[in-house]
């Protein structure tokens, strides 16, 4: 059910942005996600297909870009980026990391019809 709640908030953000732009239809919703968000893009798309029915976002496609997570190393004090394949400090290999990136996902931009 994780993705359902997320999809609803993505849709709310996208619809608000589209109304602000006076768009008539949303074609694509571009998202940025952290590597550990646990969100499955296919699930978001599936829920969006259902939730967006009858709205400006009906038929919109989800496009996801995965971005590395910014971290601060508690051992060497340097800032670095980690992803699923590299979860240790890139400088000293420590696992004692503090997460710096705020949101695990965000709506980056929309492709809309005016
Ligand atoms: Zn380090």
mmCIF file with all atom_site columns, C-alpha atoms and ligand atoms in Angstrom, residues 72-79 88-97, ligand 1:
data_model
loop_
_atom_site.group_PDB
_atom_site.id
_atom_site.type_symbol
_atom_site.label_atom_id
_atom_site.label_alt_id
_atom_site.label_comp_id
_atom_site.label_asym_id
_atom_site.label_entity_id
_atom_site.label_seq_id
_atom_site.pdbx_PDB_ins_code
_atom_site.Cartn_x
_atom_site.Cartn_y
_atom_site.Cartn_z
_atom_site.occupancy
_atom_site.B_iso_or_equiv
_atom_site.pdbx_formal_charge
_atom_site.auth_seq_id
_atom_site.auth_comp_id
_atom_site.auth_asym_id
_atom_site.auth_atom_id
_atom_site.pdbx_PDB_model_num
ATOM   1  C  CA  . UNK A 1 72 ? 27.988 12.932 5.464  1.00 0.00 ? 72 UNK A CA  1
ATOM   2  C  CA  . UNK A 1 73 ? 30.574 10.491 6.803  1.00 0.00 ? 73 UNK A CA  1
ATOM   3  C  CA  . UNK A 1 74 ? 30.802 10.487 10.590 1.00 0.00 ? 74 UNK A CA  1
ATOM   4  C  CA  . UNK A 1 75 ? 34.326 9.050  10.441 1.00 0.00 ? 75 UNK A CA  1
ATOM   5  C  CA  . UNK A 1 76 ? 36.180 11.140 7.862  1.00 0.00 ? 76 UNK A CA  1
ATOM   6  C  CA  . UNK A 1 77 ? 33.787 14.092 7.833  1.00 0.00 ? 77 UNK A CA  1
ATOM   7  C  CA  . UNK A 1 78 ? 33.474 14.303 4.047  1.00 0.00 ? 78 UNK A CA  1
ATOM   8  C  CA  . UNK A 1 79 ? 30.297 14.561 2.022  1.00 0.00 ? 79 UNK A CA  1
ATOM   9  C  CA  . UNK A 1 88 ? 29.749 2.929  2.168  1.00 0.00 ? 88 UNK A CA  1
ATOM   10 C  CA  . UNK A 1 89 ? 31.608 6.239  2.346  1.00 0.00 ? 89 UNK A CA  1
ATOM   11 C  CA  . UNK A 1 90 ? 33.351 6.641  -1.033 1.00 0.00 ? 90 UNK A CA  1
ATOM   12 C  CA  . UNK A 1 91 ? 36.442 8.068  0.685  1.00 0.00 ? 91 UNK A CA  1
ATOM   13 C  CA  . UNK A 1 92 ? 37.108 5.858  3.683  1.00 0.00 ? 92 UNK A CA  1
ATOM   14 C  CA  . UNK A 1 93 ? 34.633 2.971  3.372  1.00 0.00 ? 93 UNK A CA  1
ATOM   15 C  CA  . UNK A 1 94 ? 32.874 3.774  6.645  1.00 0.00 ? 94 UNK A CA  1
ATOM   16 C  CA  . UNK A 1 95 ? 29.243 2.778  7.107  1.00 0.00 ? 95 UNK A CA  1
ATOM   17 C  CA  . UNK A 1 96 ? 28.646 5.422  9.776  1.00 0.00 ? 96 UNK A CA  1
ATOM   18 C  CA  . UNK A 1 97 ? 26.867 7.829  7.471  1.00 0.00 ? 97 UNK A CA  1
HETATM 19 ZN ZN1 . LIG B 2 .  ? 34.365 8.544  5.262  1.00 0.00 ? 1  LIG B ZN1 1
#
